[in-house]
Amino acid sequence: MVMKTKLFGEIEVNEDKLIRFETGIVGFPELKDFLLIHDSENDKSNISWMQSVQEPAFAMPVINPLFIVDTYNPEIEDELLTPLGNLDQNDMLVLVTITVPKDIKQMTINLRAPIVINGENRRACQVIAEGEKYAVKYPIYDILMAAKEKAGE
């Protein structure tokens, strides 16, 4: 199937690559099917995109939180993960959303509401971590620039 998107133009959609959010994502409960798109032209980039299948204009940047905070380990109630089915640590992918305001230096990630994906069955959910340990707006611009410099770009 071919899909037109606002950011990526026409893309080929392999239906067995769809990620399903049974209850949608925070703020957009009607958006349930997504593709995870990685910039193949920039393999050093740690940023990927969750592209909505229902809304071609909706794509949100995401990143593995361990790239930013290597001790990231939020407490999440087990019952919040039941929509994912049998979840094995080896098949689990955790991502967090990135907010990019007009002033790119104010870029943040939301460590409080991670996206958890079961790689085995491609079911996902966005959950709210317990406690106040992780920020909703965690600044990342300096961290990304330092990583870019270290990679020699």
PDB file of C-alpha atoms in Angstrom:
ATOM      1  CA  MET A   1       0.000   0.000   0.000  1.00  0.00           C
ATOM      2  CA  VAL A   2       1.243   3.526  -0.826  1.00  0.00           C
ATOM      3  CA  MET A   3       0.495   6.435   1.498  1.00  0.00           C
ATOM      4  CA  LYS A   4       0.984  10.179   1.052  1.00  0.00           C
ATOM      5  CA  THR A   5       2.451  11.986   4.045  1.00  0.00           C
ATOM      6  CA  LYS A   6       3.126  15.643   4.716  1.00  0.00           C
ATOM      7  CA  LEU A   7       6.752  15.203   5.842  1.00  0.00           C
ATOM      8  CA  PHE A   8       7.927  12.208   3.829  1.00  0.00           C
ATOM      9  CA  GLY A   9       5.891  12.456   0.638  1.00  0.00           C
ATOM     10  CA  GLU A  10       4.708   9.146  -0.794  1.00  0.00           C
ATOM     11  CA  ILE A  11       5.896   6.139   1.161  1.00  0.00           C
ATOM     12  CA  GLU A  12       5.422   2.424   0.738  1.00  0.00           C
ATOM     13  CA  VAL A  13       3.532   0.970   3.697  1.00  0.00           C
ATOM     14  CA  ASN A  14       4.229  -2.635   4.535  1.00  0.00           C
ATOM     15  CA  GLU A  15       1.196  -3.582   6.640  1.00  0.00           C
ATOM     16  CA  ASP A  16       3.170  -6.035   8.772  1.00  0.00           C
ATOM     17  CA  LYS A  17       5.284  -3.069   9.940  1.00  0.00           C
ATOM     18  CA  LEU A  18       2.304  -1.158  11.377  1.00  0.00           C
ATOM     19  CA  ILE A  19       2.400  -0.377  15.078  1.00  0.00           C
ATOM     20  CA  ARG A  20      -1.048  -0.479  16.700  1.00  0.00           C
ATOM     21  CA  PHE A  21      -2.053   1.693  19.673  1.00  0.00           C
ATOM     22  CA  GLU A  22      -5.398   0.220  20.778  1.00  0.00           C
ATOM     23  CA  THR A  23      -6.289   3.352  22.763  1.00  0.00           C
ATOM     24  CA  GLY A  24      -4.435   5.871  20.599  1.00  0.00           C
ATOM     25  CA  ILE A  25      -1.754   8.175  21.951  1.00  0.00           C
ATOM     26  CA  VAL A  26      -1.970  10.892  24.590  1.00  0.00           C
ATOM     27  CA  GLY A  27      -3.962  13.793  23.170  1.00  0.00           C
ATOM     28  CA  PHE A  28      -4.897  11.906  19.975  1.00  0.00           C
ATOM     29  CA  PRO A  29      -6.984   8.859  20.951  1.00  0.00           C
ATOM     30  CA  GLU A  30      -8.352   8.516  17.393  1.00  0.00           C
ATOM     31  CA  LEU A  31      -4.876   7.886  15.935  1.00  0.00           C
ATOM     32  CA  LYS A  32      -4.191   4.178  16.332  1.00  0.00           C
ATOM     33  CA  ASP A  33      -1.920   2.963  13.514  1.00  0.00           C
ATOM     34  CA  PHE A  34       1.626   4.236  13.019  1.00  0.00           C
ATOM     35  CA  LEU A  35       4.799   3.508  11.128  1.00  0.00           C
ATOM     36  CA  LEU A  36       8.187   3.997  12.740  1.00  0.00           C
ATOM     37  CA  ILE A  37      10.343   5.814  10.188  1.00  0.00           C
ATOM     38  CA  HIS A  38      14.097   6.220  10.554  1.00  0.00           C
ATOM     39  CA  ASP A  39      16.138   8.610   8.422  1.00  0.00           C
ATOM     40  CA  SER A  40      18.140   6.130   6.346  1.00  0.00           C
ATOM     41  CA  GLU A  41      20.154   8.986   4.815  1.00  0.00           C
ATOM     42  CA  ASN A  42      21.452   9.982   8.240  1.00  0.00           C
ATOM     43  CA  ASP A  43      22.327   6.741  10.034  1.00  0.00           C
ATOM     44  CA  LYS A  44      23.989   8.683  12.853  1.00  0.00           C
ATOM     45  CA  SER A  45      20.702  10.317  13.807  1.00  0.00           C
ATOM     46  CA  ASN A  46      19.039   8.799  16.839  1.00  0.00           C
ATOM     47  CA  ILE A  47      15.745  10.481  16.011  1.00  0.00           C
ATOM     48  CA  SER A  48      12.948   8.518  14.327  1.00  0.00           C
ATOM     49  CA  TRP A  49       9.385   9.472  13.442  1.00  0.00           C
ATOM     50  CA  MET A  50       6.056   7.952  14.431  1.00  0.00           C
ATOM     51  CA  GLN A  51       3.981   8.583  11.296  1.00  0.00           C
ATOM     52  CA  SER A  52       0.208   8.254  11.660  1.00  0.00           C
ATOM     53  CA  VAL A  53      -1.539   6.137   9.056  1.00  0.00           C
ATOM     54  CA  GLN A  54      -4.938   7.729   9.770  1.00  0.00           C
ATOM     55  CA  GLU A  55      -3.654  11.326   9.538  1.00  0.00           C
ATOM     56  CA  PRO A  56      -0.948  11.859   6.873  1.00  0.00           C
ATOM     57  CA  ALA A  57      -0.092  15.311   8.291  1.00  0.00           C
ATOM     58  CA  PHE A  58       0.689  13.885  11.752  1.00  0.00           C
ATOM     59  CA  ALA A  59       4.213  12.643  12.447  1.00  0.00           C
ATOM     60  CA  MET A  60       5.998  13.065  15.737  1.00  0.00           C
ATOM     61  CA  PRO A  61       9.727  12.806  16.357  1.00  0.00           C
ATOM     62  CA  VAL A  62      10.751  10.159  18.892  1.00  0.00           C
ATOM     63  CA  ILE A  63      14.004   8.956  20.419  1.00  0.00           C
ATOM     64  CA  ASN A  64      15.227   6.142  22.632  1.00  0.00           C
ATOM     65  CA  PRO A  65      15.385   7.792  26.091  1.00  0.00           C
ATOM     66  CA  LEU A  66      18.521   5.819  27.000  1.00  0.00           C
ATOM     67  CA  PHE A  67      20.408   7.885  24.425  1.00  0.00           C
ATOM     68  CA  ILE A  68      19.629  10.975  26.525  1.00  0.00           C
ATOM     69  CA  VAL A  69      19.388   9.589  30.086  1.00  0.00           C
ATOM     70  CA  ASP A  70      21.318   6.322  30.351  1.00  0.00           C
ATOM     71  CA  THR A  71      19.733   5.511  33.719  1.00  0.00           C
ATOM     72  CA  TYR A  72      16.150   5.928  32.443  1.00  0.00           C
ATOM     73  CA  ASN A  73      13.950   3.311  34.114  1.00  0.00           C
ATOM     74  CA  PRO A  74      10.457   4.645  34.870  1.00  0.00           C
ATOM     75  CA  GLU A  75       8.053   2.868  37.195  1.00  0.00           C
ATOM     76  CA  ILE A  76       4.994   1.784  35.238  1.00  0.00           C
ATOM     77  CA  GLU A  77       2.049  -0.146  36.567  1.00  0.00           C
ATOM     78  CA  ASP A  78       1.921  -3.625  34.999  1.00  0.00           C
ATOM     79  CA  GLU A  79      -1.780  -3.248  34.196  1.00  0.00           C
ATOM     80  CA  LEU A  80      -0.985  -0.320  31.865  1.00  0.00           C
ATOM     81  CA  LEU A  81       1.072  -2.689  29.726  1.00  0.00           C
ATOM     82  CA  THR A  82      -1.564  -5.450  29.419  1.00  0.00           C
ATOM     83  CA  PRO A  83      -2.779  -4.195  25.996  1.00  0.00           C
ATOM     84  CA  LEU A  84       0.651  -5.167  24.655  1.00  0.00           C
ATOM     85  CA  GLY A  85       0.160  -8.878  25.307  1.00  0.00           C
ATOM     86  CA  ASN A  86       2.994 -11.090  26.530  1.00  0.00           C
ATOM     87  CA  LEU A  87       5.862  -8.627  26.846  1.00  0.00           C
ATOM     88  CA  ASP A  88       9.435  -9.912  26.842  1.00  0.00           C
ATOM     89  CA  GLN A  89      12.188  -7.430  27.805  1.00  0.00           C
ATOM     90  CA  ASN A  90      14.151  -8.457  24.683  1.00  0.00           C
ATOM     91  CA  ASP A  91      11.235  -7.577  22.380  1.00  0.00           C
ATOM     92  CA  MET A  92      10.372  -4.287  24.076  1.00  0.00           C
ATOM     93  CA  LEU A  93      11.174  -0.908  22.534  1.00  0.00           C
ATOM     94  CA  VAL A  94      10.756   2.262  24.599  1.00  0.00           C
ATOM     95  CA  LEU A  95      10.629   5.681  22.927  1.00  0.00           C
ATOM     96  CA  VAL A  96       9.839   9.189  24.108  1.00  0.00           C
ATOM     97  CA  THR A  97       8.393  12.075  22.132  1.00  0.00           C
ATOM     98  CA  ILE A  98      10.411  15.138  21.187  1.00  0.00           C
ATOM     99  CA  THR A  99       8.997  18.658  21.206  1.00  0.00           C
ATOM    100  CA  VAL A 100      10.715  21.084  18.837  1.00  0.00           C
ATOM    101  CA  PRO A 101       9.629  24.705  19.395  1.00  0.00           C
ATOM    102  CA  LYS A 102      10.532  27.639  17.115  1.00  0.00           C
ATOM    103  CA  ASP A 103      13.738  28.113  19.094  1.00  0.00           C
ATOM    104  CA  ILE A 104      15.352  24.726  18.470  1.00  0.00           C
ATOM    105  CA  LYS A 105      17.633  25.248  21.486  1.00  0.00           C
ATOM    106  CA  GLN A 106      14.520  24.802  23.650  1.00  0.00           C
ATOM    107  CA  MET A 107      13.941  21.256  22.328  1.00  0.00           C
ATOM    108  CA  THR A 108      12.716  18.805  24.987  1.00  0.00           C
ATOM    109  CA  ILE A 109      11.642  15.193  25.448  1.00  0.00           C
ATOM    110  CA  ASN A 110       8.791  13.897  27.552  1.00  0.00           C
ATOM    111  CA  LEU A 111      10.288  11.370  29.960  1.00  0.00           C
ATOM    112  CA  ARG A 112       7.031  11.118  31.910  1.00  0.00           C
ATOM    113  CA  ALA A 113       4.988   9.555  29.072  1.00  0.00           C
ATOM    114  CA  PRO A 114       7.054   6.888  27.301  1.00  0.00           C
ATOM    115  CA  ILE A 115       5.801   4.873  24.345  1.00  0.00           C
ATOM    116  CA  VAL A 116       6.242   1.142  24.886  1.00  0.00           C
ATOM    117  CA  ILE A 117       6.192  -1.149  21.836  1.00  0.00           C
ATOM    118  CA  ASN A 118       6.008  -4.940  21.853  1.00  0.00           C
ATOM    119  CA  GLY A 119       8.259  -5.822  18.915  1.00  0.00           C
ATOM    120  CA  GLU A 120       6.835  -9.319  18.679  1.00  0.00           C
ATOM    121  CA  ASN A 121       3.220  -8.346  17.911  1.00  0.00           C
ATOM    122  CA  ARG A 122       3.754  -4.618  17.111  1.00  0.00           C
ATOM    123  CA  ARG A 123       1.226  -3.487  19.717  1.00  0.00           C
ATOM    124  CA  ALA A 124       2.033  -0.288  21.573  1.00  0.00           C
ATOM    125  CA  CYS A 125       0.787   2.068  24.231  1.00  0.00           C
ATOM    126  CA  GLN A 126       1.791   5.398  25.666  1.00  0.00           C
ATOM    127  CA  VAL A 127       1.829   5.317  29.441  1.00  0.00           C
ATOM    128  CA  ILE A 128       2.303   7.820  32.235  1.00  0.00           C
ATOM    129  CA  ALA A 129       5.194   6.931  34.546  1.00  0.00           C
ATOM    130  CA  GLU A 130       4.530   6.997  38.261  1.00  0.00           C
ATOM    131  CA  GLY A 131       6.050   9.615  40.549  1.00  0.00           C
ATOM    132  CA  GLU A 132       7.818  12.876  39.833  1.00  0.00           C
ATOM    133  CA  LYS A 133      11.240  11.430  38.966  1.00  0.00           C
ATOM    134  CA  TYR A 134      11.016  12.204  35.246  1.00  0.00           C
ATOM    135  CA  ALA A 135      10.218  15.540  33.624  1.00  0.00           C
ATOM    136  CA  VAL A 136       7.588  16.211  30.977  1.00  0.00           C
ATOM    137  CA  LYS A 137       9.971  18.765  29.403  1.00  0.00           C
ATOM    138  CA  TYR A 138      13.543  17.513  29.674  1.00  0.00           C
ATOM    139  CA  PRO A 139      15.955  19.742  27.658  1.00  0.00           C
ATOM    140  CA  ILE A 140      18.002  17.835  25.065  1.00  0.00           C
ATOM    141  CA  TYR A 141      19.528  20.325  22.613  1.00  0.00           C
ATOM    142  CA  ASP A 142      22.944  20.446  24.311  1.00  0.00           C
ATOM    143  CA  ILE A 143      22.992  16.648  24.700  1.00  0.00           C
ATOM    144  CA  LEU A 144      22.243  16.123  20.997  1.00  0.00           C
ATOM    145  CA  MET A 145      24.850  18.678  19.930  1.00  0.00           C
ATOM    146  CA  ALA A 146      27.501  17.065  22.157  1.00  0.00           C
ATOM    147  CA  ALA A 147      26.685  13.639  20.690  1.00  0.00           C
ATOM    148  CA  LYS A 148      26.864  15.030  17.173  1.00  0.00           C
ATOM    149  CA  GLU A 149      30.252  16.597  17.908  1.00  0.00           C
ATOM    150  CA  LYS A 150      31.522  13.366  19.461  1.00  0.00           C
ATOM    151  CA  ALA A 151      30.420  11.432  16.354  1.00  0.00           C
ATOM    152  CA  GLY A 152      32.583  13.795  14.296  1.00  0.00           C
ATOM    153  CA  GLU A 153      29.914  15.437  12.173  1.00  0.00           C
TER     154      GLU A 153
END
